[in-house]
Coordinates of C-alpha atoms and ligand atoms in Angstrom, one line a residue:
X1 CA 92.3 93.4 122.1
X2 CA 91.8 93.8 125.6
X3 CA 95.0 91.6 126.3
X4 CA 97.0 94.3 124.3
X5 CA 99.1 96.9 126.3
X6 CA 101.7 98.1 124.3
X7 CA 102.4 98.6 120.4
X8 CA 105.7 100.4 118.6
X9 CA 103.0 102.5 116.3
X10 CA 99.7 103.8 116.9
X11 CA 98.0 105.3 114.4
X12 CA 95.0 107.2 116.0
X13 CA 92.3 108.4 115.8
X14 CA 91.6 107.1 112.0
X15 CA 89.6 105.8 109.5
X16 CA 89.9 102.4 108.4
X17 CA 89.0 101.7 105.3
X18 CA 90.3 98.2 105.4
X19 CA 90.9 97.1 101.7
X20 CA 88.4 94.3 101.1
X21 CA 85.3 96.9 100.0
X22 CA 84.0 97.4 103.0
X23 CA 82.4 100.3 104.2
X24 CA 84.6 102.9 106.3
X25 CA 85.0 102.7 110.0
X26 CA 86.5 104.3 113.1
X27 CA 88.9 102.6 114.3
X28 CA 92.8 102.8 115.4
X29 CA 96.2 100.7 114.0
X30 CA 98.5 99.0 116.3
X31 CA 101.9 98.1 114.7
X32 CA 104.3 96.1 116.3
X33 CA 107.7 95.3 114.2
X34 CA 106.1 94.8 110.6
X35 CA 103.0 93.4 111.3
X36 CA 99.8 95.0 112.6
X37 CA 98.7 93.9 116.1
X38 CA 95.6 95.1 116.2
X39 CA 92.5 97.2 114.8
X40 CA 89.7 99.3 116.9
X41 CA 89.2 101.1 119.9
X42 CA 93.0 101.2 121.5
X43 CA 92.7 104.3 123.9
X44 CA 94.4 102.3 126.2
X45 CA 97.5 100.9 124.5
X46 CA 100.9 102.6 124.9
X47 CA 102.6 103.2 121.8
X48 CA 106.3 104.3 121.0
X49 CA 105.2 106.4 118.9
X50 CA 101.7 107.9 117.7
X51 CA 100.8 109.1 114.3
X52 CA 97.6 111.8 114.5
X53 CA 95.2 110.6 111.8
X54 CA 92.0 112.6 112.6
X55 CA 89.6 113.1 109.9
X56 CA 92.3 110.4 108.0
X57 CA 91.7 107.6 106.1
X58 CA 93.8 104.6 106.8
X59 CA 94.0 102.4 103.8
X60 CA 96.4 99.2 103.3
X61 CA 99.2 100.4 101.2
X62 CA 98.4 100.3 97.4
X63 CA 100.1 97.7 94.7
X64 CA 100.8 98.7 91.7
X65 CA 100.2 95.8 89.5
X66 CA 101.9 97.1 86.2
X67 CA 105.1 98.2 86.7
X68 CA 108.9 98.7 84.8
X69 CA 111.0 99.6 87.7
X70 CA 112.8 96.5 88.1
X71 CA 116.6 98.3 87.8
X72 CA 114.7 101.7 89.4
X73 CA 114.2 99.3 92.8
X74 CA 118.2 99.0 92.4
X75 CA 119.2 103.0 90.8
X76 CA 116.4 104.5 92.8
X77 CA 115.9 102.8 96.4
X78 CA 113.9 105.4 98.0
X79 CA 111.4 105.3 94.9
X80 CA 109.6 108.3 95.9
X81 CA 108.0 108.6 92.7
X82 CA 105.9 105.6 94.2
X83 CA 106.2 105.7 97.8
X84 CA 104.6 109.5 97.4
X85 CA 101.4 107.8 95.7
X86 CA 101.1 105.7 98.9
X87 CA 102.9 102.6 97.2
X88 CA 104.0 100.1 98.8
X89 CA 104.5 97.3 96.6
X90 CA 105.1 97.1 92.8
X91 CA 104.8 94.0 90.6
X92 CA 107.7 94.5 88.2
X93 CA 108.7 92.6 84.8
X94 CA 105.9 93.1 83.0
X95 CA 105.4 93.5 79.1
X96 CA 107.5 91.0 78.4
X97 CA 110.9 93.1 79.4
X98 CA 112.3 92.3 82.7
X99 CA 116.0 92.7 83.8
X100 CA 116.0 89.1 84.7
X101 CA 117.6 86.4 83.9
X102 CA 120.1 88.5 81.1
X103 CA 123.6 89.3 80.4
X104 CA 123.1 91.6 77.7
X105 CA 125.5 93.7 74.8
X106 CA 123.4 95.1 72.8
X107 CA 119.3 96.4 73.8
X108 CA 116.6 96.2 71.5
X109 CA 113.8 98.1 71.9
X110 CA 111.7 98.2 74.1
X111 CA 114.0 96.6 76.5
X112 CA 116.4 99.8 76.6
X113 CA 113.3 101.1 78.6
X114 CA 115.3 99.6 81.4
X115 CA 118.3 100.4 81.4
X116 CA 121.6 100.5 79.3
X117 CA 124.0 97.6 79.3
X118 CA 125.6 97.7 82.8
X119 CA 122.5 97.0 84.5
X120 CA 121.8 93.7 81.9
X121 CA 124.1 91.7 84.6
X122 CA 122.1 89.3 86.3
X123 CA 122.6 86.3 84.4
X124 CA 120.1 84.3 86.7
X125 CA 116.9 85.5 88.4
X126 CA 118.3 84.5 91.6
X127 CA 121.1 86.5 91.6
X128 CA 119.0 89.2 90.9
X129 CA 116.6 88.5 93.8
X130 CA 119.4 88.3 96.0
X131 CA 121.0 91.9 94.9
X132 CA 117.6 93.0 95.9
X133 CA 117.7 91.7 99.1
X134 CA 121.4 93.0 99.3
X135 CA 120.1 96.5 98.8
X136 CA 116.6 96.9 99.6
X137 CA 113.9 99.7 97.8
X138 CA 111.8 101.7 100.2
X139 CA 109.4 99.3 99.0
X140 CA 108.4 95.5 98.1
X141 CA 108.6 94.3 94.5
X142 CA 106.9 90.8 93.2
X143 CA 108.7 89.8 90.0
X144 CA 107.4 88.8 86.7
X145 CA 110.2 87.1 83.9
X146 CA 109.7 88.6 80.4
X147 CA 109.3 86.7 77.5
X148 CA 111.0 89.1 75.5
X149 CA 113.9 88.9 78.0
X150 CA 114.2 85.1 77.8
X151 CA 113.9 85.6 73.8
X152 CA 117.4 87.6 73.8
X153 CA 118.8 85.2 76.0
X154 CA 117.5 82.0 73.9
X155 CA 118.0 83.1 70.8
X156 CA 120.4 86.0 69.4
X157 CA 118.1 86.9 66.2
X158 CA 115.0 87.8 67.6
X159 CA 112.8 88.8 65.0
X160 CA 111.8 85.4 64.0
X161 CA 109.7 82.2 65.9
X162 CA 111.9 80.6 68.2
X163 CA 112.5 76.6 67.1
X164 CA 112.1 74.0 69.9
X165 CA 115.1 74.0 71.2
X166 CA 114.8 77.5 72.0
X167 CA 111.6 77.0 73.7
X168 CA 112.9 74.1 75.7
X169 CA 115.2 76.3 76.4
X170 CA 113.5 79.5 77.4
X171 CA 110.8 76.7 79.3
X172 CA 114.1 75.7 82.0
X173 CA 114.9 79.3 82.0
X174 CA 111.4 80.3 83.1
X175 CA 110.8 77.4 85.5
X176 CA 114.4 78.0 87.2
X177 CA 113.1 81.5 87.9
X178 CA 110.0 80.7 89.5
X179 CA 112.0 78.3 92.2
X180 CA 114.0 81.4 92.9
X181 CA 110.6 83.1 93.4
X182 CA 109.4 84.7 90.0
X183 CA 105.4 85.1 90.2
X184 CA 104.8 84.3 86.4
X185 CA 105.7 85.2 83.2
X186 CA 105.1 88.7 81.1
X187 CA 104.6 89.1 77.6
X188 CA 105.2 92.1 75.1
X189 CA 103.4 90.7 72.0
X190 CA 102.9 93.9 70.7
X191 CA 106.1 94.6 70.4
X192 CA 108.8 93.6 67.7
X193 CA 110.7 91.5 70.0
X194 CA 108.1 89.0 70.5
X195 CA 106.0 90.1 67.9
X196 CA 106.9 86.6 65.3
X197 CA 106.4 84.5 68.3
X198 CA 103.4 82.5 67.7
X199 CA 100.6 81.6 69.8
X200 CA 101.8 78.5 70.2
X201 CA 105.2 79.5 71.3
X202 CA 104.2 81.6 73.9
X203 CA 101.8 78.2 75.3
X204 CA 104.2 75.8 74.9
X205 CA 106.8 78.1 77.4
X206 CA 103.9 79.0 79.6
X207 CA 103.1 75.3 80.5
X208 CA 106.2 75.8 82.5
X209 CA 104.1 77.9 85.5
X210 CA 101.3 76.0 86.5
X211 CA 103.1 73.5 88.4
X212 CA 104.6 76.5 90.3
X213 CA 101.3 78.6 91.2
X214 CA 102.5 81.0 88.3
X215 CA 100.2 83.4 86.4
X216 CA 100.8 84.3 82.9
X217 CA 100.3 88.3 82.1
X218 CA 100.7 90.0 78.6
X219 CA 101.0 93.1 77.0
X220 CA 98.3 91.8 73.8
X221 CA 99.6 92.0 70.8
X222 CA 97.3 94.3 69.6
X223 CA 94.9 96.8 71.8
X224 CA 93.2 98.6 67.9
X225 CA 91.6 97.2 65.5
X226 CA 92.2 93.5 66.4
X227 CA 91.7 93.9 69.8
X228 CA 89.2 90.8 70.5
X229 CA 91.4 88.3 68.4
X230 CA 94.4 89.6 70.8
X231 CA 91.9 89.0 74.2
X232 CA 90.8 85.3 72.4
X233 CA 94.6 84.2 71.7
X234 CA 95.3 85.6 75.8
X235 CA 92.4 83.7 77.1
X236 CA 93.4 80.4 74.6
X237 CA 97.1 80.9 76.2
X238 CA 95.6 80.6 79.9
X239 CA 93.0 77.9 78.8
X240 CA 96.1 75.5 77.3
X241 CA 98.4 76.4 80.2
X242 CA 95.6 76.1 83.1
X243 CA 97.0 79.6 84.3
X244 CA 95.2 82.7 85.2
X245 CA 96.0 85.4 83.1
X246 CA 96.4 89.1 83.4
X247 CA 95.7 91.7 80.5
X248 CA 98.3 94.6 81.1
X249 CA 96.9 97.9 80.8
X250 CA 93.4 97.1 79.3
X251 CA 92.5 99.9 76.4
X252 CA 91.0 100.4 72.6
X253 CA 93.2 102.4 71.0
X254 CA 92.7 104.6 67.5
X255 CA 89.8 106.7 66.8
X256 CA 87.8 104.1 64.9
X257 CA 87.8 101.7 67.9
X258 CA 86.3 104.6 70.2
X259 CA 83.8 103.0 72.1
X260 CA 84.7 99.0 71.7
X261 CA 85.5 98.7 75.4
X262 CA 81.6 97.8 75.6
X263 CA 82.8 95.1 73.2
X264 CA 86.2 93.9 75.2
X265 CA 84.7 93.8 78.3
X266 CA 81.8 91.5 77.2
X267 CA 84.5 89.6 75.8
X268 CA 86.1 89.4 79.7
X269 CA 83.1 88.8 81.3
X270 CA 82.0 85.7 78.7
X271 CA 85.2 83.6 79.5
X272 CA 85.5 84.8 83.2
X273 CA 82.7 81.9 83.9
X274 CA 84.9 79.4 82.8
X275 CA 88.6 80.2 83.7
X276 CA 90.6 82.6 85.9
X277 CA 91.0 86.5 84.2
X278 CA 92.2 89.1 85.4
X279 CA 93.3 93.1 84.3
X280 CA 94.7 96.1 85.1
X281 CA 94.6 99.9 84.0
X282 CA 95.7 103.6 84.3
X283 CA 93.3 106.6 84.7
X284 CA 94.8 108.6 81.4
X285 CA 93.8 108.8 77.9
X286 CA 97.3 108.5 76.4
X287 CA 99.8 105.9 76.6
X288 CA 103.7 105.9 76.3
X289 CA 106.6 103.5 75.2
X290 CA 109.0 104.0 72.8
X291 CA 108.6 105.8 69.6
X292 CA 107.0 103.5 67.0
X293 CA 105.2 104.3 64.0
X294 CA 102.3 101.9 64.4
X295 CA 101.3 104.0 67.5
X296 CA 101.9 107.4 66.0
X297 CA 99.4 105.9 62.9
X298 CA 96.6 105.6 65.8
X299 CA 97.3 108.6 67.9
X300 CA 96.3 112.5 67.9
X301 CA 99.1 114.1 69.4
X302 CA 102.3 112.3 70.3
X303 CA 104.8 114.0 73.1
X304 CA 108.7 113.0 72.5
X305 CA 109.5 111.5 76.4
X306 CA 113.4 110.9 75.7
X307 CA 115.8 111.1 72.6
X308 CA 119.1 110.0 72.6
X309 CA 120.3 111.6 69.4
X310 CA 118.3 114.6 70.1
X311 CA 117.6 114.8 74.0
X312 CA 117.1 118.0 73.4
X313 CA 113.6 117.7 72.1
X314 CA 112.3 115.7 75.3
X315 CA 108.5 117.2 76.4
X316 CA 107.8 118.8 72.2
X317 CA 105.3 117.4 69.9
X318 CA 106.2 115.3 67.6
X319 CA 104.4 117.6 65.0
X320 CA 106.3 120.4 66.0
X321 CA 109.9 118.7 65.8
X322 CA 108.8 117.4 62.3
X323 CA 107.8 120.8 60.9
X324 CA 110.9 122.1 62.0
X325 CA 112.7 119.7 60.5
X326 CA 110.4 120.0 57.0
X327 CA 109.6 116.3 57.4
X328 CA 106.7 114.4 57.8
X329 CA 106.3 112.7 62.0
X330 CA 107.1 109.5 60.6
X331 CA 111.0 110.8 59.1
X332 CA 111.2 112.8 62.4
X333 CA 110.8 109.8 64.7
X334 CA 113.3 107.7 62.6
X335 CA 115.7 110.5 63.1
X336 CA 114.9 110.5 67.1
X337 CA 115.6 107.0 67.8
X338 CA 116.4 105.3 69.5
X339 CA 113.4 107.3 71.5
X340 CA 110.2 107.2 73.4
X341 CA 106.8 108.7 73.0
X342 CA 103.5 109.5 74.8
X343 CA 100.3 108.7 72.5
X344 CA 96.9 109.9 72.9
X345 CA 95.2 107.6 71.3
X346 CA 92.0 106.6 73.6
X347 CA 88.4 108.1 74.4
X348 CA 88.2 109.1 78.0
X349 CA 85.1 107.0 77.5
X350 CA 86.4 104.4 77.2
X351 CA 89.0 104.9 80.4
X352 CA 86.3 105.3 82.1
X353 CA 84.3 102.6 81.8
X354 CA 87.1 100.2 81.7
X355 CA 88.1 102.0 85.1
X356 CA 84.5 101.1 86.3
X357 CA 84.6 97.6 85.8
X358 CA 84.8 95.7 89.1
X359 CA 87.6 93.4 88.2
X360 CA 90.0 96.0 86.9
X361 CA 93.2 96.1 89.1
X362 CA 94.9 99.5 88.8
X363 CA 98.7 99.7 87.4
X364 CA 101.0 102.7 86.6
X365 CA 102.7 101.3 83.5
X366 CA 105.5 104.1 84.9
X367 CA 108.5 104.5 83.1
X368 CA 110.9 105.4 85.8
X369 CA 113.8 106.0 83.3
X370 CA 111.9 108.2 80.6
X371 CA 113.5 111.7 81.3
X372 CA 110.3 114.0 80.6
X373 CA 107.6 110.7 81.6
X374 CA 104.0 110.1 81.2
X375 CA 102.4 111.5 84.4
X376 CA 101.2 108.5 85.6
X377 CA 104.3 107.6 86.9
X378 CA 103.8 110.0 90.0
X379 CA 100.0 110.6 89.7
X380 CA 98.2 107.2 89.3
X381 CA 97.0 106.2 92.4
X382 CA 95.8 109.6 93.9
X383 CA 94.4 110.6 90.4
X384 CA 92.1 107.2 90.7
X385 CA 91.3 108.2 94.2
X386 CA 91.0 112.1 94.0
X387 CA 90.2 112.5 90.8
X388 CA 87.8 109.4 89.3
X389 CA 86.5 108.6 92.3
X390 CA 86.0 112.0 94.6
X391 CA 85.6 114.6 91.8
X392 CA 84.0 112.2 88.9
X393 CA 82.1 109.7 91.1
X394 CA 82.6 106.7 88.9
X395 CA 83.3 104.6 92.6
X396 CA 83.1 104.7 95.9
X397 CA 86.5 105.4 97.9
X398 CA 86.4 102.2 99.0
X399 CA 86.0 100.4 95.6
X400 CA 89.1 102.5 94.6
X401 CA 91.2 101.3 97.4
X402 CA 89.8 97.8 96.9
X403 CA 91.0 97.5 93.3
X404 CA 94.5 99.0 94.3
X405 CA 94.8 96.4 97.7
X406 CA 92.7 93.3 98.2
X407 CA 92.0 91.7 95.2
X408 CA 95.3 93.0 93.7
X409 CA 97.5 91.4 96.0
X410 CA 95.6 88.7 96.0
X411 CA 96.1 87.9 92.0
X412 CA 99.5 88.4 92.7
X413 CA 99.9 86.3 95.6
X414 CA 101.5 88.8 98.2
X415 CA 100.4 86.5 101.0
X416 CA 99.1 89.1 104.2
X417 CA 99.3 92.3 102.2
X418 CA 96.8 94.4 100.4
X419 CA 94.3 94.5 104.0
X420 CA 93.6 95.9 107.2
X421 CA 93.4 93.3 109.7
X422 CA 95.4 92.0 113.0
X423 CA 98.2 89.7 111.9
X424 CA 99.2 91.4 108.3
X425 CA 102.1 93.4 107.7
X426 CA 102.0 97.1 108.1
X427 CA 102.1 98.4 104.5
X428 CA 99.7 101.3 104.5
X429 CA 99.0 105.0 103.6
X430 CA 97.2 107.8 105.7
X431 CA 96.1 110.1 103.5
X432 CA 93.1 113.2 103.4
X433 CA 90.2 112.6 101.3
X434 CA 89.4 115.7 100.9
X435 CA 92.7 117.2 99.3
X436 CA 94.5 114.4 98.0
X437 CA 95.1 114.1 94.6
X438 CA 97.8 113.8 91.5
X439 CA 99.6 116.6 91.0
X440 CA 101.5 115.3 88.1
X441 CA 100.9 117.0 84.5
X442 CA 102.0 116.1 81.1
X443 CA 103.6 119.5 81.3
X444 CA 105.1 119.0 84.4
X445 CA 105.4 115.5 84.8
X446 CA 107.8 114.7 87.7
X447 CA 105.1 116.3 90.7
X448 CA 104.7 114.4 93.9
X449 CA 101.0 114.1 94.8
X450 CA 98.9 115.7 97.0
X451 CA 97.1 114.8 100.3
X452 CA 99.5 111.4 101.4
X453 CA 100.7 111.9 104.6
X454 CA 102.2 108.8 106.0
X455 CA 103.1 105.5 104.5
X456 CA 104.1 102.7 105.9
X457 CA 106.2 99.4 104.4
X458 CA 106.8 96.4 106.5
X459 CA 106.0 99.0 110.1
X460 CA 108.6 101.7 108.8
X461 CA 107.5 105.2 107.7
X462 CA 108.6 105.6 103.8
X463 CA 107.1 108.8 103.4
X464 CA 105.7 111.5 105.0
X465 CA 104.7 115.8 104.3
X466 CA 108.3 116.2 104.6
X467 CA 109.2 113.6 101.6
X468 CA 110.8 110.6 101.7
X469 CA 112.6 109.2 105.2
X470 CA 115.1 107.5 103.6
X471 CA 114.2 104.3 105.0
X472 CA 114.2 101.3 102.5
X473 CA 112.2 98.0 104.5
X474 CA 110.8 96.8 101.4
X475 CA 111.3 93.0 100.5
X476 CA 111.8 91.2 97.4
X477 CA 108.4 89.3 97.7
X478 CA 108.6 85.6 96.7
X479 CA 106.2 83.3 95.1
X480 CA 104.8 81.7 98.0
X481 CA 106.2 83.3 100.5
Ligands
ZN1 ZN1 102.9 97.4 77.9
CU2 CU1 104.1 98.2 80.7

């Protein structure tokens, strides 16, 4: 370091807590144009300008592994609803719905969680890459292609296997997208879209990413009662492939499956021996999509999110809606559709304990378009950091930030991203230990957090206490690159 004089950014007087799991240190951040120069002891370099971080931490900038804001990076640039959680990178395309490759007419749920038709437009991944590029986010975005979406493009009539042409089809598809620079493939299995696809379906397209690094990452098709078939058929799918896998938002859900977490996770770490796994989840006992009666059947309380016959209703209980109406839920939410919902339907046991486990990667599942949203949208990174680990001790800070950083961007392959260290790019967040956390509520659901005070993407400041800067440096990230 001694051979450094000057930086553009100096953030001083810190401490690092550098994203791999190692302990906290002292230490200052030199920045020069979007990489970090250097890391210690830098009294003696100029800076053009210096950020005060006394009594700070200085973390790398988090990743959120499980996101839906592919058209948000387009219809909401600044994305403060991230950026304010100290994001600075989101992996979109996940659940099998991503925006990419489709020219669209009609929606089927759940893809109208995106977006309505004008925004279906990108008829290749590439030119949707490139209208990234064209009008960068505040943030970087990784890219997933969803099954689901390459199923509507494929095939018309959905709700059925797909024949072999089709797969051939939706094979080329895929495999164009990952030269453009796609990271894998998504799958919504749960959902009716993909839902007849078999097992074999789903393998037979996946085949098309290991020759391109790709990973393969599903939404199961079932997270209740059949829970462990759902993990075996994921962990079959990577096997036949020779992909690593990724299991979206990791939960047991109905009141009879309380407690089976013990029995998933056994499940993760018997195969983990023998081929690549990964996951990721969010620090809430409720979930949220659109309305379906299979989840109302497992939940206690479900919360109407959006409406579009009755948007009036957006942020009531379904229960309440129903009564009014003199009908049972299940009437009501036909009535409501096309609509979404917020389910709690899991044991905070559970959360926790699938929080605790040292592979988990943490993921917002956010639904930037929902008008009255789950909370976790605006509140999942300092709830994990304020919350679970300051308040309830289930980890150390620095296990929190490692499962948000390091091994997240890692899975994903955001090459020089997710740590602290000379020569990686300046993606980080400066935030207070002691006061952040999420201020988000399912009563008020649209709160910025607490406790972030700067954050940086690519060596330009995103966010600060004043709110967003306007500034959009984030990259489309692609595979490889
Ligand atoms: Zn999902
Ligand atoms: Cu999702």
């Amino acid at each position: 370091m001694a051979d450094l004089e000057r930086c553009d950014i100096k953030i001083a007087g810190g401490v690092v807590i550098d994203g791999t799991g190692a302990a906290r240190v002292r230490a200052d951040v030199a920045i020069t144009d979007d990489r970090i120069t250097a890391v210690g002891d830098l009294a003696r370099v100029d800076a053009g300008r210096t950020i005060d971080a006394a009594d700070r931490i200085v973390a790398p900038g988090f990743v959120d592994v499980h996101t839906h804001d592919d058209r948000a990076l387009l219809s909401k640039p600044t994305m403060d609803m991230k950026v304010s959680q100290g994001v600075t990178s989101v992996v979109v395309g996940n659940c099998g719905i991503s925006l990419a490759p489709l020219i669209m007419q009609h929606r089927p749920p759940p893809l109208d969680l995106l977006g309505t038709e004008e925004w279906w437009r990108f008829g290749t991944f590439e030119a949707f890459l490139s209208a990234v590029d064209d009008a960068p986010a505040s943030l970087n975005a990784a890219f997933l292609v969803g099954h689901s979406t390459l199923r509507v493009g494929a095939m018309g009539d959905v709700y059925r296997p797909a024949d072999a042409g089709e797969i051939k089809a939706m094979r080329g598809t895929l495999e164009a997208s990952l030269d453009s620079g796609a990271v894998g493939l998504s799958t919504g299995l749960f959902y009716a879209p993909a839902s007849q696809a078999p097992t074999e379906e789903v393998i037979e397209i996946a085949r098309g990413l290991k020759a391109h690094g790709g990973l393969y990452v599903t939404h199961m098709r079932d997270e209740a009662d059949a829970v462990l078939d759902s993990l075996e058929e994921t962990f079959l799918i990577g096997r036949e492939a020779g992909v690593p896998v990724v299991v979206s938002h990791h939960k047991v859900t109905g009141k009879k499956n309380f407690g089976r977490s013990k029995e998933t996770l056994a499940l993760f770490e018997r195969y983990r021996t023998s081929q690549k796994i990964g996951l990721d989840v969010y620090p809430y006992h409720a979930s949220s999509t659109v309305l379906k009666a299979d989840s109302i059947a497992v939940s206690n309380r479900v919360l109407v999110t959006w409406s579009v016959p009755h948007p009036e209703h957006k942020g009531r209980d379904l229960a309440d809606i129903a009564a009014e109406w003199g009908i049972d839920p299940y009437a009501a939410a036909e009535r409501l559709q096309p609509a979404g919902a917020i389910y709690f339907s899991m044991d905070e046991a559970d959360v926790r304990r699938i929080l605790s486990y040292p592979e988990a990667m943490f993921g917002s599942d956010g639904l930037p378009h929902d008008e009255f949203p789950h909370p976790r949208l605006w509140g999942t990174f300092p709830r994990i950091l304020g919350h679970y680990a300051r308040d309830v001790g289930l980890f150390p800070l620095e296990e929190a930030v490692r499962r948000m950083t390091s091994i997240s961007a890692k899975q994903f392959g955001l090459v020089d991203r997710g740590v602290i260290a000379p020569g990686t790019f300046a993606d980080l967040c400066v935030f207070d230990p002691d006061t952040i956390i999420d201020s988000a509520s399912f009563d008020d659901p649209m709160t910025p957090a607490a406790g972030i005070e700067h954050v940086l993407v690519n060596g330009r400041e995103v966010w600060n206490q004043a709110g967003s800067t306007g500034e959009r440096p984030g990259r489309a990230l692609r595979h490889g690159g």
